[in-house]
Amino acid sequence: MSDKILVIAETKEGELRNVSFEAIAAARKIKPDGEIVGVVCADDDLENLAQELIYYGADRAVTVKHEKLKSYTSEGFGQAVLAVIDQESPDGIVMGHTSVGKDLSPKLASKLDTGLISDAVDIDVDGDQPVFTRPIYSGKAFEKKVITSGLPFVTIRPNNIAALERDDSLTGDISSVDVDIKDLRTIVKDVVRKTTEGVDLSEAKVVVAGGRGVKSADGFKPLYELADVLGGAVGASRGACDADYCDYSLQIGQTGKVVTPDLYIAVGISGAIQHLAGMSNSKVIVAINKDAEANIFNIADYGIVGDLFEVVPMLIEEFKKV
Ligand code: FAD
């Protein structure tokens, strides 16, 4: 029988996060001829979500529906996913390196007594052996890892491994696992949303990030407009968050979110090493700064030396014409 890889999908507001589809593509790289089983746990209509995993390349899908899976808790989701692992006895597991993945994967790996390759940004195959590339030293270097014993258990960084093309002619079995989730020591009573509606920052293809140079919360408004025109999300440096121009949920960097968009526009950000740790692997970096010596220009693909309050409105006007 071929090897079986479980892909633990993730939902947000009732929809699958894109990283779930990227995880299916990653699983296919690890075991090109293996069976890929999508797993989705929630308190929603899971049939459609399971079907969506199949359209993106899973051979079949397993759902776990339970009222205690309405919001993420390590214990609740841990019990649900372990029940599926118990039933399926997989030869590998892949999930997103998101806040859920970062919390759940070490717990599962320790229960399964196996290693974990976290935050993989690429997967090559050397003979039969998958080779995982992951950043180290806050993204300043990359290491390549292979697995010598135990399951390949991998979390992948969003936006790095392209999802397979959606094909709604694909079919596969959808089954469910009943789990008696009990003894939760934590429950989520309320979710207070700090971010604005729209594109998820950690999965955005375009990020417009503002720094202390933006000078006020009002100064961020044109950045939201630019992000809107480009279909992207707004992020920030810690400098901007500390100055209360925006919420900490927007912070990018060593102690904030790590993003890898196709286009990162740094506006009034000096380029401190701790900020670069969260965005330096973006595919194209554009920096707007009035100081031509700012460190951000050392990693930018395109630099605009100028006053952001003049440059950003010009960009908005030009992009609106496209
Ligand atoms: P500044 O360094 O003050 O830069 C502002 C920039 O705006 C300047 O380059 C200036 O030339 C430019 N500017 C000003 N006015 C204009 C204008 N009108 N037009 C164009 N440009 C203009 N930082 C993070 O970002 N993320 C992290 O996760 C993070 N983690 C940290 C962890 C630790 C342990 C520590 C010690 C620090 C951390 N920092 C982090 C803070 C980091 O060191 C910097 O202080 C911070 O990134 C600076 O933010 P900034 O670039 O917005 O501000």
Short mmCIF file of C-alpha atoms and ligand atoms in Angstrom, two decimals:
data_model
loop_
_atom_site.label_atom_id
_atom_site.label_comp_id
_atom_site.label_asym_id
_atom_site.label_seq_id
_atom_site.Cartn_x
_atom_site.Cartn_y
_atom_site.Cartn_z
CA MET A 1 0.00 0.00 0.00
CA SER A 2 1.24 3.49 -0.79
CA ASP A 3 2.34 5.86 1.92
CA LYS A 4 -0.33 8.00 3.47
CA ILE A 5 0.16 11.67 4.36
CA LEU A 6 -2.33 13.53 6.53
CA VAL A 7 -2.79 17.20 5.75
CA ILE A 8 -4.28 19.03 8.73
CA ALA A 9 -6.29 21.84 7.17
CA GLU A 10 -7.06 25.09 8.93
CA THR A 11 -10.18 27.21 8.81
CA LYS A 12 -10.79 30.85 9.49
CA GLU A 13 -14.28 32.27 9.77
CA GLY A 14 -15.76 29.17 8.21
CA GLU A 15 -13.40 29.10 5.21
CA LEU A 16 -10.28 27.08 4.58
CA ARG A 17 -7.08 29.06 4.83
CA ASN A 18 -4.97 29.01 1.67
CA VAL A 19 -2.09 27.35 3.53
CA SER A 20 -4.26 24.21 3.73
CA PHE A 21 -4.08 23.91 -0.07
CA GLU A 22 -0.35 24.66 -0.03
CA ALA A 23 0.06 21.85 2.53
CA ILE A 24 -1.58 19.43 0.08
CA ALA A 25 0.97 20.46 -2.58
CA ALA A 26 3.76 20.00 0.00
CA ALA A 27 2.46 16.52 0.86
CA ARG A 28 2.47 15.64 -2.84
CA LYS A 29 6.14 16.70 -3.03
CA ILE A 30 7.01 14.51 -0.03
CA LYS A 31 5.20 11.43 -1.39
CA PRO A 32 4.49 11.90 -5.11
CA ASP A 33 2.72 8.52 -5.30
CA GLY A 34 1.30 8.54 -1.79
CA GLU A 35 -2.29 8.90 -0.63
CA ILE A 36 -3.08 12.37 0.64
CA VAL A 37 -5.81 12.61 3.23
CA GLY A 38 -7.14 16.07 4.11
CA VAL A 39 -8.35 16.51 7.69
CA VAL A 40 -10.66 19.30 8.73
CA CYS A 41 -11.90 19.81 12.28
CA ALA A 42 -14.48 22.44 13.21
CA ASP A 43 -18.04 23.05 14.27
CA ASP A 44 -19.17 24.01 10.76
CA ASP A 45 -20.57 22.53 7.62
CA LEU A 46 -17.52 20.39 6.89
CA GLU A 47 -18.73 18.58 3.79
CA ASN A 48 -18.02 21.58 1.53
CA LEU A 49 -14.65 22.21 3.12
CA ALA A 50 -13.67 18.55 2.76
CA GLN A 51 -14.76 18.67 -0.89
CA GLU A 52 -12.61 21.75 -1.42
CA LEU A 53 -9.54 19.87 -0.11
CA ILE A 54 -10.22 17.19 -2.71
CA TYR A 55 -10.51 19.80 -5.49
CA TYR A 56 -7.05 21.00 -4.47
CA GLY A 57 -5.50 17.54 -4.72
CA ALA A 58 -6.33 15.51 -1.59
CA ASP A 59 -7.27 11.92 -2.51
CA ARG A 60 -9.90 11.84 0.22
CA ALA A 61 -10.89 13.77 3.32
CA VAL A 62 -11.76 13.09 6.94
CA THR A 63 -13.85 15.47 9.01
CA VAL A 64 -14.27 15.87 12.75
CA LYS A 65 -17.27 17.97 13.75
CA HIS A 66 -17.80 18.88 17.37
CA GLU A 67 -19.25 21.86 19.22
CA LYS A 68 -16.02 22.13 21.22
CA LEU A 69 -14.14 22.77 17.96
CA LYS A 70 -15.90 26.08 17.35
CA SER A 71 -12.77 27.98 18.41
CA TYR A 72 -9.22 26.68 18.46
CA THR A 73 -7.86 25.26 21.70
CA SER A 74 -4.74 23.07 21.87
CA GLU A 75 -6.56 20.44 23.88
CA GLY A 76 -9.71 20.27 21.76
CA PHE A 77 -7.94 20.19 18.41
CA GLY A 78 -5.20 17.97 19.86
CA GLN A 79 -7.79 15.34 20.83
CA ALA A 80 -9.59 15.61 17.48
CA VAL A 81 -6.47 15.30 15.33
CA LEU A 82 -5.01 12.52 17.49
CA ALA A 83 -8.23 10.54 17.01
CA VAL A 84 -7.82 10.83 13.23
CA ILE A 85 -4.14 9.90 13.46
CA ASP A 86 -5.11 6.89 15.55
CA GLN A 87 -7.59 5.76 12.93
CA GLU A 88 -5.46 6.50 9.86
CA SER A 89 -1.93 5.56 11.07
CA PRO A 90 -0.32 8.01 8.63
CA ASP A 91 3.22 7.83 7.25
CA GLY A 92 3.56 11.60 7.39
CA ILE A 93 1.78 14.79 8.50
CA VAL A 94 1.81 18.29 7.01
CA MET A 95 0.21 21.46 8.30
CA GLY A 96 0.63 25.24 8.04
CA HIS A 97 3.21 27.11 10.10
CA THR A 98 0.50 29.42 11.39
CA SER A 99 -0.26 30.31 15.00
CA VAL A 100 -2.43 27.17 15.14
CA GLY A 101 0.25 25.02 13.47
CA LYS A 102 2.97 26.39 15.75
CA ASP A 103 0.88 25.51 18.79
CA LEU A 104 -0.49 22.15 17.72
CA SER A 105 2.41 20.52 15.87
CA PRO A 106 4.92 20.19 18.75
CA LYS A 107 2.16 18.78 20.95
CA LEU A 108 1.24 16.18 18.33
CA ALA A 109 4.88 15.36 17.57
CA SER A 110 5.63 14.73 21.21
CA LYS A 111 2.53 12.51 21.58
CA LEU A 112 3.62 10.56 18.49
CA ASP A 113 7.23 10.48 19.72
CA THR A 114 8.54 11.78 16.42
CA GLY A 115 10.57 14.76 15.26
CA LEU A 116 9.21 17.90 13.66
CA ILE A 117 10.50 20.01 10.80
CA SER A 118 8.96 23.40 11.37
CA ASP A 119 8.60 26.38 9.05
CA ALA A 120 9.69 24.67 5.82
CA VAL A 121 9.81 27.08 2.88
CA ASP A 122 10.75 24.55 0.21
CA ILE A 123 10.81 20.81 -0.36
CA ASP A 124 13.07 19.07 -2.91
CA VAL A 125 13.42 15.39 -3.49
CA ASP A 126 16.83 13.70 -3.56
CA GLY A 127 16.16 10.18 -4.83
CA ASP A 128 13.34 9.02 -2.55
CA GLN A 129 14.38 11.34 0.23
CA PRO A 130 12.52 14.66 0.72
CA VAL A 131 14.87 17.53 1.58
CA PHE A 132 13.32 20.36 3.57
CA THR A 133 14.63 23.94 3.48
CA ARG A 134 13.91 26.12 6.49
CA PRO A 135 15.14 29.53 7.61
CA ILE A 136 17.43 29.90 10.62
CA TYR A 137 18.87 32.89 12.50
CA SER A 138 15.74 34.98 11.83
CA GLY A 139 15.89 34.34 8.09
CA LYS A 140 19.56 35.28 7.66
CA ALA A 141 20.44 31.74 6.54
CA PHE A 142 18.72 28.56 5.41
CA GLU A 143 19.36 24.97 6.41
CA LYS A 144 18.43 21.81 4.55
CA LYS A 145 17.12 18.87 6.56
CA VAL A 146 16.31 15.26 5.86
CA ILE A 147 14.46 12.84 8.10
CA THR A 148 16.45 9.82 9.22
CA SER A 149 13.87 8.18 11.48
CA GLY A 150 10.25 8.66 12.48
CA LEU A 151 7.45 10.27 10.51
CA PRO A 152 7.97 13.19 8.19
CA PHE A 153 6.03 15.72 10.26
CA VAL A 154 6.33 19.16 8.72
CA THR A 155 4.85 22.62 9.10
CA ILE A 156 5.11 24.85 6.04
CA ARG A 157 5.40 28.61 5.96
CA PRO A 158 2.38 30.19 4.20
CA ASN A 159 2.94 31.64 0.71
CA ASN A 160 6.08 29.66 -0.12
CA ILE A 161 4.94 26.36 -1.63
CA ALA A 162 2.43 26.97 -4.40
CA ALA A 163 -0.92 25.20 -4.10
CA LEU A 164 -1.93 22.86 -6.92
CA GLU A 165 -4.44 24.17 -9.41
CA ARG A 166 -8.05 23.76 -8.20
CA ASP A 167 -9.83 21.14 -10.28
CA ASP A 168 -13.51 20.67 -9.48
CA SER A 169 -13.69 17.47 -11.50
CA LEU A 170 -11.61 15.68 -8.84
CA THR A 171 -13.48 13.25 -6.61
CA GLY A 172 -12.68 11.39 -3.40
CA ASP A 173 -14.29 9.83 -0.35
CA ILE A 174 -15.33 12.00 2.57
CA SER A 175 -15.68 10.27 5.93
CA SER A 176 -16.09 11.48 9.48
CA VAL A 177 -14.56 10.51 12.78
CA ASP A 178 -16.58 10.78 16.00
CA VAL A 179 -14.55 12.11 18.86
CA ASP A 180 -15.65 12.53 22.44
CA ILE A 181 -13.78 15.71 23.31
CA LYS A 182 -13.61 15.95 27.05
CA ASP A 183 -11.93 17.64 29.97
CA LEU A 184 -10.98 20.89 28.26
CA ARG A 185 -9.06 22.97 30.74
CA THR A 186 -9.45 26.06 28.54
CA ILE A 187 -12.44 27.34 26.61
CA VAL A 188 -12.71 30.37 24.34
CA LYS A 189 -15.46 32.63 25.68
CA ASP A 190 -15.09 35.50 23.26
CA VAL A 191 -12.92 36.48 20.31
CA VAL A 192 -11.97 40.15 20.18
CA ARG A 193 -10.91 41.03 16.66
CA LYS A 194 -8.11 43.56 16.40
CA THR A 195 -7.45 43.39 12.68
CA THR A 196 -9.59 44.97 10.03
CA GLU A 197 -11.69 42.95 7.64
CA GLY A 198 -10.12 41.83 4.43
CA VAL A 199 -7.00 40.02 3.35
CA ASP A 200 -5.21 37.97 6.02
CA LEU A 201 -1.81 39.56 6.64
CA SER A 202 0.18 36.33 6.92
CA GLU A 203 -1.25 34.98 3.64
CA ALA A 204 -1.45 38.26 1.68
CA LYS A 205 0.20 38.40 -1.75
CA VAL A 206 0.77 42.13 -1.29
CA VAL A 207 1.69 43.81 2.00
CA VAL A 208 1.90 47.56 2.49
CA ALA A 209 3.71 48.10 5.78
CA GLY A 210 4.05 51.40 7.61
CA GLY A 211 6.68 52.48 10.09
CA ARG A 212 7.31 55.32 12.50
CA GLY A 213 7.80 57.56 9.46
CA VAL A 214 4.03 57.42 8.89
CA LYS A 215 3.81 59.62 11.99
CA SER A 216 0.19 58.98 13.12
CA ALA A 217 -2.81 56.65 12.96
CA ASP A 218 -4.28 59.02 10.37
CA GLY A 219 -1.06 58.69 8.37
CA PHE A 220 -1.90 54.99 7.93
CA LYS A 221 -5.11 55.78 5.99
CA PRO A 222 -3.38 56.17 2.59
CA LEU A 223 -1.57 52.86 3.28
CA TYR A 224 -4.94 51.14 3.68
CA GLU A 225 -6.06 52.76 0.43
CA LEU A 226 -2.94 51.57 -1.40
CA ALA A 227 -3.35 48.04 0.03
CA ASP A 228 -6.98 48.10 -1.06
CA VAL A 229 -6.13 49.11 -4.63
CA LEU A 230 -3.55 46.31 -4.79
CA GLY A 231 -5.75 43.70 -3.10
CA GLY A 232 -3.30 43.43 -0.21
CA ALA A 233 -3.09 43.81 3.55
CA VAL A 234 -1.54 46.44 5.82
CA GLY A 235 1.31 45.59 8.17
CA ALA A 236 3.56 47.65 10.40
CA SER A 237 6.92 47.88 12.10
CA ARG A 238 7.13 47.64 15.84
CA GLY A 239 8.08 51.32 15.82
CA ALA A 240 4.64 52.16 14.43
CA CYS A 241 2.88 49.81 16.88
CA ASP A 242 4.81 51.16 19.88
CA ALA A 243 3.83 54.69 18.82
CA ASP A 244 0.17 53.57 18.81
CA TYR A 245 -0.35 54.29 15.12
CA CYS A 246 -1.82 50.80 14.72
CA ASP A 247 -2.52 47.59 16.56
CA TYR A 248 0.21 45.08 17.50
CA SER A 249 -1.62 42.45 15.46
CA LEU A 250 -0.14 44.19 12.40
CA GLN A 251 3.46 43.95 13.64
CA ILE A 252 5.88 42.23 11.29
CA GLY A 253 9.27 41.03 12.44
CA GLN A 254 11.16 38.91 14.89
CA THR A 255 8.53 39.38 17.59
CA GLY A 256 5.63 39.82 15.18
CA LYS A 257 4.31 38.05 12.11
CA VAL A 258 6.49 36.54 9.40
CA VAL A 259 5.24 37.33 5.92
CA THR A 260 6.40 36.25 2.46
CA PRO A 261 4.23 38.13 -0.01
CA ASP A 262 4.93 38.55 -3.72
CA LEU A 263 5.22 42.29 -3.11
CA TYR A 264 6.21 44.04 0.14
CA ILE A 265 6.05 47.84 0.21
CA ALA A 266 7.89 49.26 3.24
CA VAL A 267 6.74 52.81 3.89
CA GLY A 268 8.70 54.95 6.36
CA ILE A 269 10.47 51.92 7.85
CA SER A 270 14.19 52.14 8.58
CA GLY A 271 14.91 48.42 8.16
CA ALA A 272 16.06 47.32 11.63
CA ILE A 273 17.31 43.74 11.73
CA GLN A 274 14.33 42.70 13.86
CA HIS A 275 11.94 44.01 11.20
CA LEU A 276 13.85 42.32 8.37
CA ALA A 277 13.45 38.98 10.21
CA GLY A 278 9.75 39.11 9.38
CA MET A 279 9.80 40.19 5.73
CA SER A 280 13.21 39.72 4.10
CA ASN A 281 12.05 36.63 2.17
CA SER A 282 9.32 38.59 0.37
CA LYS A 283 9.66 38.08 -3.36
CA VAL A 284 9.86 41.76 -4.38
CA ILE A 285 10.59 44.48 -1.84
CA VAL A 286 9.89 48.14 -2.51
CA ALA A 287 11.06 50.71 0.04
CA ILE A 288 9.88 54.30 0.35
CA ASN A 289 12.02 56.36 2.69
CA LYS A 290 13.23 59.94 2.70
CA ASP A 291 16.64 58.87 4.03
CA ALA A 292 18.73 57.46 1.17
CA GLU A 293 21.02 55.78 3.75
CA ALA A 294 18.19 53.83 5.44
CA ASN A 295 19.08 50.15 5.90
CA ILE A 296 15.84 49.03 4.23
CA PHE A 297 17.37 50.02 0.86
CA ASN A 298 20.05 47.33 1.36
CA ILE A 299 17.47 44.60 0.89
CA ALA A 300 14.99 46.43 -1.36
CA ASP A 301 14.65 45.44 -5.01
CA TYR A 302 13.27 48.91 -5.78
CA GLY A 303 13.87 52.00 -3.69
CA ILE A 304 12.06 55.33 -3.77
CA VAL A 305 13.90 58.08 -1.91
CA GLY A 306 11.21 60.61 -1.09
CA ASP A 307 8.52 61.81 1.25
CA LEU A 308 5.98 59.04 1.77
CA PHE A 309 3.18 61.60 2.05
CA GLU A 310 3.84 62.56 -1.57
CA VAL A 311 4.85 59.15 -2.96
CA VAL A 312 2.00 57.00 -1.58
CA PRO A 313 -0.84 59.16 -3.04
CA MET A 314 0.96 59.10 -6.41
CA LEU A 315 1.18 55.31 -6.30
CA ILE A 316 -2.53 55.06 -5.43
CA GLU A 317 -3.45 57.24 -8.42
CA GLU A 318 -1.21 55.28 -10.80
CA PHE A 319 -2.32 51.82 -9.62
CA LYS A 320 -5.97 52.89 -9.90
CA LYS A 321 -5.39 53.41 -13.63
CA VAL A 322 -4.19 49.82 -14.14
P1 FAD B 1 12.42 54.06 12.73
O1 FAD B 1 13.63 53.26 12.92
O2 FAD B 1 12.25 55.29 13.58
O3 FAD B 1 12.37 54.48 11.20
C1 FAD B 1 11.45 55.38 10.66
C2 FAD B 1 11.88 55.62 9.22
O4 FAD B 1 10.93 56.47 8.58
C3 FAD B 1 13.25 56.30 9.07
O5 FAD B 1 14.09 55.51 8.26
C4 FAD B 1 12.93 57.64 8.42
O6 FAD B 1 13.93 58.04 7.49
C5 FAD B 1 11.63 57.33 7.71
N1 FAD B 1 10.79 58.51 7.49
C6 FAD B 1 10.43 59.45 8.41
N2 FAD B 1 9.60 60.35 7.83
C7 FAD B 1 9.44 59.97 6.55
C8 FAD B 1 8.71 60.51 5.45
N3 FAD B 1 7.95 61.60 5.58
N4 FAD B 1 8.78 59.88 4.26
C9 FAD B 1 9.55 58.76 4.10
N5 FAD B 1 10.26 58.20 5.11
C10 FAD B 1 10.20 58.81 6.32
N6 FAD B 1 10.79 45.91 15.04
C11 FAD B 1 9.91 45.41 14.16
O7 FAD B 1 9.56 46.11 13.18
N7 FAD B 1 9.40 44.17 14.31
C12 FAD B 1 9.75 43.33 15.33
O8 FAD B 1 9.23 42.21 15.42
C13 FAD B 1 10.68 43.83 16.29
N8 FAD B 1 11.09 43.05 17.31
C14 FAD B 1 12.03 43.53 18.19
C15 FAD B 1 12.52 42.70 19.18
C16 FAD B 1 13.51 43.15 20.05
C17 FAD B 1 14.02 42.22 21.11
C18 FAD B 1 13.99 44.47 19.89
C19 FAD B 1 15.09 44.98 20.82
C20 FAD B 1 13.53 45.29 18.91
C21 FAD B 1 12.53 44.86 18.04
N9 FAD B 1 12.03 45.68 17.04
C22 FAD B 1 11.17 45.14 16.12
C23 FAD B 1 12.32 47.12 16.98
C24 FAD B 1 13.37 47.48 15.96
O9 FAD B 1 14.66 47.37 16.53
C25 FAD B 1 13.18 48.95 15.47
O10 FAD B 1 13.21 49.81 16.60
C26 FAD B 1 11.88 49.19 14.73
O11 FAD B 1 11.74 48.23 13.70
C27 FAD B 1 11.90 50.58 14.11
O12 FAD B 1 10.68 50.84 13.49
P2 FAD B 1 10.63 51.85 12.27
O13 FAD B 1 11.52 51.42 11.19
O14 FAD B 1 9.20 52.06 11.95
O15 FAD B 1 11.11 53.23 12.95
#
